[in-house]
Amino acid sequence: RVKRIFGNKSLKRITISTRQLLTVMIACMTVDLIIIGSWEVSSPLKFYRTILSRDNYGNPLVSTGQCNSEHSTTFVCLVAAYHLSLLIYGSKLSYDCRNVDVAFSESRYITVAMVSNLQVLALAVPVLIIVADNPSSTMFLRSGVLFLNDLSVLCLIFVPKMILAHNTAPNTKVSSLNPTADFNQQQTTATATQD
């Protein structure tokens, strides 16, 4: 939305409805559902348990379990390629909107979040391959990757808003159009009254 509005070279009026944005989001989710649905229909996951050690009587002492299917690698690669392409496209859109004022767009924060996601994935994938045979390490690493990925996105999107709300003096109305200008004006007024 921001790219189309601020990239409008002809200065014609552009209206982008919430419905249009929802259509794009639903289309992206539909592609995901088609890939995962095809996976479930053609090669459903099944739980397999592998016994690693037995006692003297043949009773299992240590075992691991995981879900797997005949074509799971193919579908995991499809999902990963699709998500990576969405991440790269989102990074490109954020880069294109980098010069738009923060009051109208959060593209700077979104760009940093996208780069953070790419870094986490670039580091996590090789390490996950290395520790694939160790279930405890794999589980810990997967949990850590999800935590870092989600926390970085949430912090980069919401912390600047919380800081703006915290630094805004009581009884000061922040304009929905330009909170940055209101904040700067408030800081100038506060400095002037202190002098």
PDB file of C-alpha atoms in Angstrom:
ATOM      1  CA  ARG A   1       0.000   0.000   0.000  1.00  0.00           C
ATOM      2  CA  VAL A   2       2.709   2.489   1.003  1.00  0.00           C
ATOM      3  CA  LYS A   3       4.820   1.692  -2.062  1.00  0.00           C
ATOM      4  CA  ARG A   4       1.926   2.202  -4.452  1.00  0.00           C
ATOM      5  CA  ILE A   5       0.870   5.471  -2.839  1.00  0.00           C
ATOM      6  CA  PHE A   6       4.312   7.050  -2.461  1.00  0.00           C
ATOM      7  CA  GLY A   7       5.652   5.566  -5.697  1.00  0.00           C
ATOM      8  CA  ASN A   8       2.825   7.169  -7.663  1.00  0.00           C
ATOM      9  CA  LYS A   9       4.758   9.221 -10.251  1.00  0.00           C
ATOM     10  CA  SER A  10       1.650  10.348 -12.162  1.00  0.00           C
ATOM     11  CA  LEU A  11       0.105  11.826  -8.978  1.00  0.00           C
ATOM     12  CA  LYS A  12      -3.238  10.263  -9.809  1.00  0.00           C
ATOM     13  CA  ARG A  13      -5.475   9.451  -6.886  1.00  0.00           C
ATOM     14  CA  ILE A  14      -4.902   5.880  -5.721  1.00  0.00           C
ATOM     15  CA  THR A  15      -7.236   4.064  -3.394  1.00  0.00           C
ATOM     16  CA  ILE A  16      -6.134   0.762  -1.931  1.00  0.00           C
ATOM     17  CA  SER A  17      -8.850  -0.796   0.167  1.00  0.00           C
ATOM     18  CA  THR A  18      -8.452  -3.143   3.068  1.00  0.00           C
ATOM     19  CA  ARG A  19     -10.245  -5.719   0.948  1.00  0.00           C
ATOM     20  CA  GLN A  20      -7.479  -5.553  -1.685  1.00  0.00           C
ATOM     21  CA  LEU A  21      -4.824  -6.067   0.993  1.00  0.00           C
ATOM     22  CA  LEU A  22      -6.770  -8.977   2.482  1.00  0.00           C
ATOM     23  CA  THR A  23      -7.036 -10.535  -0.983  1.00  0.00           C
ATOM     24  CA  VAL A  24      -3.239 -10.552  -1.299  1.00  0.00           C
ATOM     25  CA  MET A  25      -2.845 -12.030   2.203  1.00  0.00           C
ATOM     26  CA  ILE A  26      -5.455 -14.714   1.544  1.00  0.00           C
ATOM     27  CA  ALA A  27      -3.774 -15.578  -1.786  1.00  0.00           C
ATOM     28  CA  CYS A  28      -0.424 -16.060  -0.005  1.00  0.00           C
ATOM     29  CA  MET A  29      -2.048 -18.238   2.661  1.00  0.00           C
ATOM     30  CA  THR A  30      -3.890 -20.234  -0.021  1.00  0.00           C
ATOM     31  CA  VAL A  31      -0.610 -21.134  -1.729  1.00  0.00           C
ATOM     32  CA  ASP A  32       0.703 -22.321   1.647  1.00  0.00           C
ATOM     33  CA  LEU A  33      -2.446 -24.364   2.279  1.00  0.00           C
ATOM     34  CA  ILE A  34      -2.259 -25.941  -1.194  1.00  0.00           C
ATOM     35  CA  ILE A  35       1.337 -27.059  -0.638  1.00  0.00           C
ATOM     36  CA  ILE A  36       0.617 -28.432   2.843  1.00  0.00           C
ATOM     37  CA  GLY A  37      -2.694 -29.985   1.735  1.00  0.00           C
ATOM     38  CA  SER A  38      -0.988 -31.712  -1.189  1.00  0.00           C
ATOM     39  CA  TRP A  39       1.631 -33.023   1.206  1.00  0.00           C
ATOM     40  CA  GLU A  40      -1.008 -34.418   3.565  1.00  0.00           C
ATOM     41  CA  VAL A  41      -2.959 -36.077   0.741  1.00  0.00           C
ATOM     42  CA  SER A  42      -0.080 -37.529  -1.277  1.00  0.00           C
ATOM     43  CA  SER A  43       2.428 -38.373   1.448  1.00  0.00           C
ATOM     44  CA  PRO A  44       1.002 -38.044   4.976  1.00  0.00           C
ATOM     45  CA  LEU A  45       3.359 -37.880   7.923  1.00  0.00           C
ATOM     46  CA  LYS A  46       3.631 -40.983  10.095  1.00  0.00           C
ATOM     47  CA  PHE A  47       5.269 -41.325  13.479  1.00  0.00           C
ATOM     48  CA  TYR A  48       8.314 -43.599  13.600  1.00  0.00           C
ATOM     49  CA  ARG A  49      10.208 -44.629  16.724  1.00  0.00           C
ATOM     50  CA  THR A  50      13.850 -45.734  16.561  1.00  0.00           C
ATOM     51  CA  ILE A  51      15.304 -47.701  19.467  1.00  0.00           C
ATOM     52  CA  LEU A  52      18.847 -46.561  20.172  1.00  0.00           C
ATOM     53  CA  SER A  53      19.766 -48.981  22.949  1.00  0.00           C
ATOM     54  CA  ARG A  54      18.333 -52.036  24.711  1.00  0.00           C
ATOM     55  CA  ASP A  55      19.052 -53.741  28.005  1.00  0.00           C
ATOM     56  CA  ASN A  56      20.253 -57.349  28.356  1.00  0.00           C
ATOM     57  CA  TYR A  57      16.678 -58.621  28.048  1.00  0.00           C
ATOM     58  CA  GLY A  58      15.885 -56.727  24.838  1.00  0.00           C
ATOM     59  CA  ASN A  59      13.782 -54.014  26.490  1.00  0.00           C
ATOM     60  CA  PRO A  60      14.262 -50.547  24.988  1.00  0.00           C
ATOM     61  CA  LEU A  61      16.250 -48.115  27.145  1.00  0.00           C
ATOM     62  CA  VAL A  62      16.682 -45.138  24.824  1.00  0.00           C
ATOM     63  CA  SER A  63      14.616 -44.320  21.779  1.00  0.00           C
ATOM     64  CA  THR A  64      13.784 -41.367  19.578  1.00  0.00           C
ATOM     65  CA  GLY A  65      10.656 -40.652  17.600  1.00  0.00           C
ATOM     66  CA  GLN A  66       9.848 -38.393  14.719  1.00  0.00           C
ATOM     67  CA  CYS A  67       7.273 -37.855  12.032  1.00  0.00           C
ATOM     68  CA  ASN A  68       8.351 -38.608   8.504  1.00  0.00           C
ATOM     69  CA  SER A  69       6.942 -39.462   5.113  1.00  0.00           C
ATOM     70  CA  GLU A  70       8.177 -40.713   1.782  1.00  0.00           C
ATOM     71  CA  HIS A  71       8.295 -37.274   0.140  1.00  0.00           C
ATOM     72  CA  SER A  72       8.721 -35.063   3.200  1.00  0.00           C
ATOM     73  CA  THR A  73      12.023 -33.590   1.967  1.00  0.00           C
ATOM     74  CA  THR A  74      10.403 -32.438  -1.280  1.00  0.00           C
ATOM     75  CA  PHE A  75       7.518 -30.722   0.489  1.00  0.00           C
ATOM     76  CA  VAL A  76       9.725 -29.165   3.158  1.00  0.00           C
ATOM     77  CA  CYS A  77      11.886 -27.725   0.375  1.00  0.00           C
ATOM     78  CA  LEU A  78       8.778 -26.392  -1.417  1.00  0.00           C
ATOM     79  CA  VAL A  79       7.480 -24.692   1.733  1.00  0.00           C
ATOM     80  CA  ALA A  80      10.944 -23.307   2.538  1.00  0.00           C
ATOM     81  CA  ALA A  81      11.418 -21.963  -1.011  1.00  0.00           C
ATOM     82  CA  TYR A  82       7.978 -20.323  -0.951  1.00  0.00           C
ATOM     83  CA  HIS A  83       8.555 -18.707   2.446  1.00  0.00           C
ATOM     84  CA  LEU A  84      12.041 -17.568   1.433  1.00  0.00           C
ATOM     85  CA  SER A  85      10.637 -15.980  -1.737  1.00  0.00           C
ATOM     86  CA  LEU A  86       8.019 -14.146   0.360  1.00  0.00           C
ATOM     87  CA  LEU A  87      10.741 -12.980   2.739  1.00  0.00           C
ATOM     88  CA  ILE A  88      12.910 -11.701  -0.112  1.00  0.00           C
ATOM     89  CA  TYR A  89       9.946  -9.960  -1.772  1.00  0.00           C
ATOM     90  CA  GLY A  90       8.975  -8.361   1.546  1.00  0.00           C
ATOM     91  CA  SER A  91      12.558  -7.175   1.995  1.00  0.00           C
ATOM     92  CA  LYS A  92      12.478  -5.631  -1.481  1.00  0.00           C
ATOM     93  CA  LEU A  93       9.205  -3.819  -0.727  1.00  0.00           C
ATOM     94  CA  SER A  94      10.645  -2.517   2.542  1.00  0.00           C
ATOM     95  CA  TYR A  95      13.755  -1.333   0.732  1.00  0.00           C
ATOM     96  CA  ASP A  96      11.648   0.446  -1.899  1.00  0.00           C
ATOM     97  CA  CYS A  97       9.782   2.311   0.868  1.00  0.00           C
ATOM     98  CA  ARG A  98      12.898   3.227   2.849  1.00  0.00           C
ATOM     99  CA  ASN A  99      12.590   6.977   2.144  1.00  0.00           C
ATOM    100  CA  VAL A 100       8.974   7.277   3.292  1.00  0.00           C
ATOM    101  CA  ASP A 101       8.593   9.095   6.617  1.00  0.00           C
ATOM    102  CA  VAL A 102       8.171   6.806   9.635  1.00  0.00           C
ATOM    103  CA  ALA A 103       4.867   8.536  10.381  1.00  0.00           C
ATOM    104  CA  PHE A 104       3.387   6.985   7.245  1.00  0.00           C
ATOM    105  CA  SER A 105       5.297   3.747   7.062  1.00  0.00           C
ATOM    106  CA  GLU A 106       7.179   1.385   9.329  1.00  0.00           C
ATOM    107  CA  SER A 107       9.367   0.242   6.448  1.00  0.00           C
ATOM    108  CA  ARG A 108      12.633   0.888   8.305  1.00  0.00           C
ATOM    109  CA  TYR A 109      11.620  -1.329  11.186  1.00  0.00           C
ATOM    110  CA  ILE A 110      10.152  -3.928   8.858  1.00  0.00           C
ATOM    111  CA  THR A 111      13.377  -3.941   6.814  1.00  0.00           C
ATOM    112  CA  VAL A 112      15.419  -4.562   9.948  1.00  0.00           C
ATOM    113  CA  ALA A 113      12.977  -7.324  10.965  1.00  0.00           C
ATOM    114  CA  MET A 114      13.256  -8.950   7.523  1.00  0.00           C
ATOM    115  CA  VAL A 115      17.057  -8.828   7.596  1.00  0.00           C
ATOM    116  CA  SER A 116      16.948 -10.270  11.112  1.00  0.00           C
ATOM    117  CA  ASN A 117      14.746 -13.128   9.857  1.00  0.00           C
ATOM    118  CA  LEU A 118      17.152 -13.812   6.998  1.00  0.00           C
ATOM    119  CA  GLN A 119      20.116 -13.846   9.398  1.00  0.00           C
ATOM    120  CA  VAL A 120      18.407 -16.225  11.813  1.00  0.00           C
ATOM    121  CA  LEU A 121      17.487 -18.569   8.949  1.00  0.00           C
ATOM    122  CA  ALA A 122      20.960 -18.377   7.399  1.00  0.00           C
ATOM    123  CA  LEU A 123      22.522 -19.380  10.708  1.00  0.00           C
ATOM    124  CA  ALA A 124      19.883 -21.876  11.809  1.00  0.00           C
ATOM    125  CA  VAL A 125      19.572 -24.061   8.713  1.00  0.00           C
ATOM    126  CA  PRO A 126      23.202 -25.293   8.642  1.00  0.00           C
ATOM    127  CA  VAL A 127      23.249 -25.815  12.409  1.00  0.00           C
ATOM    128  CA  LEU A 128      19.943 -27.723  12.257  1.00  0.00           C
ATOM    129  CA  ILE A 129      21.448 -29.987   9.593  1.00  0.00           C
ATOM    130  CA  ILE A 130      24.530 -30.572  11.756  1.00  0.00           C
ATOM    131  CA  VAL A 131      22.558 -31.520  14.891  1.00  0.00           C
ATOM    132  CA  ALA A 132      19.790 -33.434  13.092  1.00  0.00           C
ATOM    133  CA  ASP A 133      20.808 -36.711  14.757  1.00  0.00           C
ATOM    134  CA  ASN A 134      20.559 -35.302  18.287  1.00  0.00           C
ATOM    135  CA  PRO A 135      16.864 -34.873  19.229  1.00  0.00           C
ATOM    136  CA  SER A 136      17.498 -32.717  22.325  1.00  0.00           C
ATOM    137  CA  SER A 137      19.759 -30.303  20.470  1.00  0.00           C
ATOM    138  CA  THR A 138      17.402 -30.151  17.502  1.00  0.00           C
ATOM    139  CA  MET A 139      14.415 -29.355  19.718  1.00  0.00           C
ATOM    140  CA  PHE A 140      16.349 -26.698  21.646  1.00  0.00           C
ATOM    141  CA  LEU A 141      17.638 -25.110  18.440  1.00  0.00           C
ATOM    142  CA  ARG A 142      14.224 -25.081  16.759  1.00  0.00           C
ATOM    143  CA  SER A 143      12.669 -23.477  19.828  1.00  0.00           C
ATOM    144  CA  GLY A 144      15.461 -20.896  19.973  1.00  0.00           C
ATOM    145  CA  VAL A 145      15.116 -20.035  16.297  1.00  0.00           C
ATOM    146  CA  LEU A 146      11.352 -19.542  16.615  1.00  0.00           C
ATOM    147  CA  PHE A 147      11.808 -17.461  19.755  1.00  0.00           C
ATOM    148  CA  LEU A 148      14.505 -15.192  18.251  1.00  0.00           C
ATOM    149  CA  ASN A 149      12.658 -14.825  14.971  1.00  0.00           C
ATOM    150  CA  ASP A 150       9.315 -13.902  16.524  1.00  0.00           C
ATOM    151  CA  LEU A 151      10.769 -11.768  19.324  1.00  0.00           C
ATOM    152  CA  SER A 152      12.825  -9.682  16.910  1.00  0.00           C
ATOM    153  CA  VAL A 153       9.806  -8.987  14.708  1.00  0.00           C
ATOM    154  CA  LEU A 154       7.544  -8.105  17.636  1.00  0.00           C
ATOM    155  CA  CYS A 155      10.152  -5.869  19.269  1.00  0.00           C
ATOM    156  CA  LEU A 156      10.981  -4.037  16.061  1.00  0.00           C
ATOM    157  CA  ILE A 157       7.326  -3.374  15.289  1.00  0.00           C
ATOM    158  CA  PHE A 158       5.931  -2.561  18.731  1.00  0.00           C
ATOM    159  CA  VAL A 159       8.799  -1.136  20.828  1.00  0.00           C
ATOM    160  CA  PRO A 160       9.085   2.104  18.771  1.00  0.00           C
ATOM    161  CA  LYS A 161       5.338   2.635  19.249  1.00  0.00           C
ATOM    162  CA  MET A 162       5.603   1.997  22.981  1.00  0.00           C
ATOM    163  CA  ILE A 163       8.512   4.440  23.258  1.00  0.00           C
ATOM    164  CA  LEU A 164       6.527   7.098  21.398  1.00  0.00           C
ATOM    165  CA  ALA A 165       3.518   6.539  23.654  1.00  0.00           C
ATOM    166  CA  HIS A 166       5.704   6.611  26.778  1.00  0.00           C
ATOM    167  CA  ASN A 167       7.544   9.780  25.777  1.00  0.00           C
ATOM    168  CA  THR A 168       4.361  11.640  24.888  1.00  0.00           C
ATOM    169  CA  ALA A 169       3.319  13.935  27.726  1.00  0.00           C
ATOM    170  CA  PRO A 170      -0.077  13.398  29.352  1.00  0.00           C
ATOM    171  CA  ASN A 171      -2.920  15.429  27.858  1.00  0.00           C
ATOM    172  CA  THR A 172      -1.046  15.603  24.525  1.00  0.00           C
ATOM    173  CA  LYS A 173      -2.970  14.329  21.572  1.00  0.00           C
ATOM    174  CA  VAL A 174      -0.839  12.483  19.031  1.00  0.00           C
ATOM    175  CA  SER A 175      -2.032  12.983  15.492  1.00  0.00           C
ATOM    176  CA  SER A 176      -2.691   9.744  13.676  1.00  0.00           C
ATOM    177  CA  LEU A 177      -1.227  11.288  10.539  1.00  0.00           C
ATOM    178  CA  ASN A 178       2.147  12.367  11.881  1.00  0.00           C
ATOM    179  CA  PRO A 179       3.067  11.142  15.359  1.00  0.00           C
ATOM    180  CA  THR A 180       6.744  11.903  14.755  1.00  0.00           C
ATOM    181  CA  ALA A 181       6.093  15.586  14.083  1.00  0.00           C
ATOM    182  CA  ASP A 182       3.840  15.818  17.147  1.00  0.00           C
ATOM    183  CA  PHE A 183       6.537  14.191  19.274  1.00  0.00           C
ATOM    184  CA  ASN A 184       9.220  16.548  17.916  1.00  0.00           C
ATOM    185  CA  GLN A 185       6.961  19.571  18.502  1.00  0.00           C
ATOM    186  CA  GLN A 186       6.267  18.384  22.043  1.00  0.00           C
ATOM    187  CA  GLN A 187      10.020  17.988  22.717  1.00  0.00           C
ATOM    188  CA  THR A 188      10.652  21.528  21.379  1.00  0.00           C
ATOM    189  CA  THR A 189       7.865  22.916  23.572  1.00  0.00           C
ATOM    190  CA  ALA A 190       9.196  21.081  26.630  1.00  0.00           C
ATOM    191  CA  THR A 191      12.710  22.441  25.997  1.00  0.00           C
ATOM    192  CA  ALA A 192      11.405  25.978  25.538  1.00  0.00           C
ATOM    193  CA  THR A 193       9.457  25.853  28.838  1.00  0.00           C
ATOM    194  CA  GLN A 194      12.520  24.554  30.703  1.00  0.00           C
ATOM    195  CA  ASP A 195      14.629  27.507  29.435  1.00  0.00           C
TER     196      ASP A 195
END
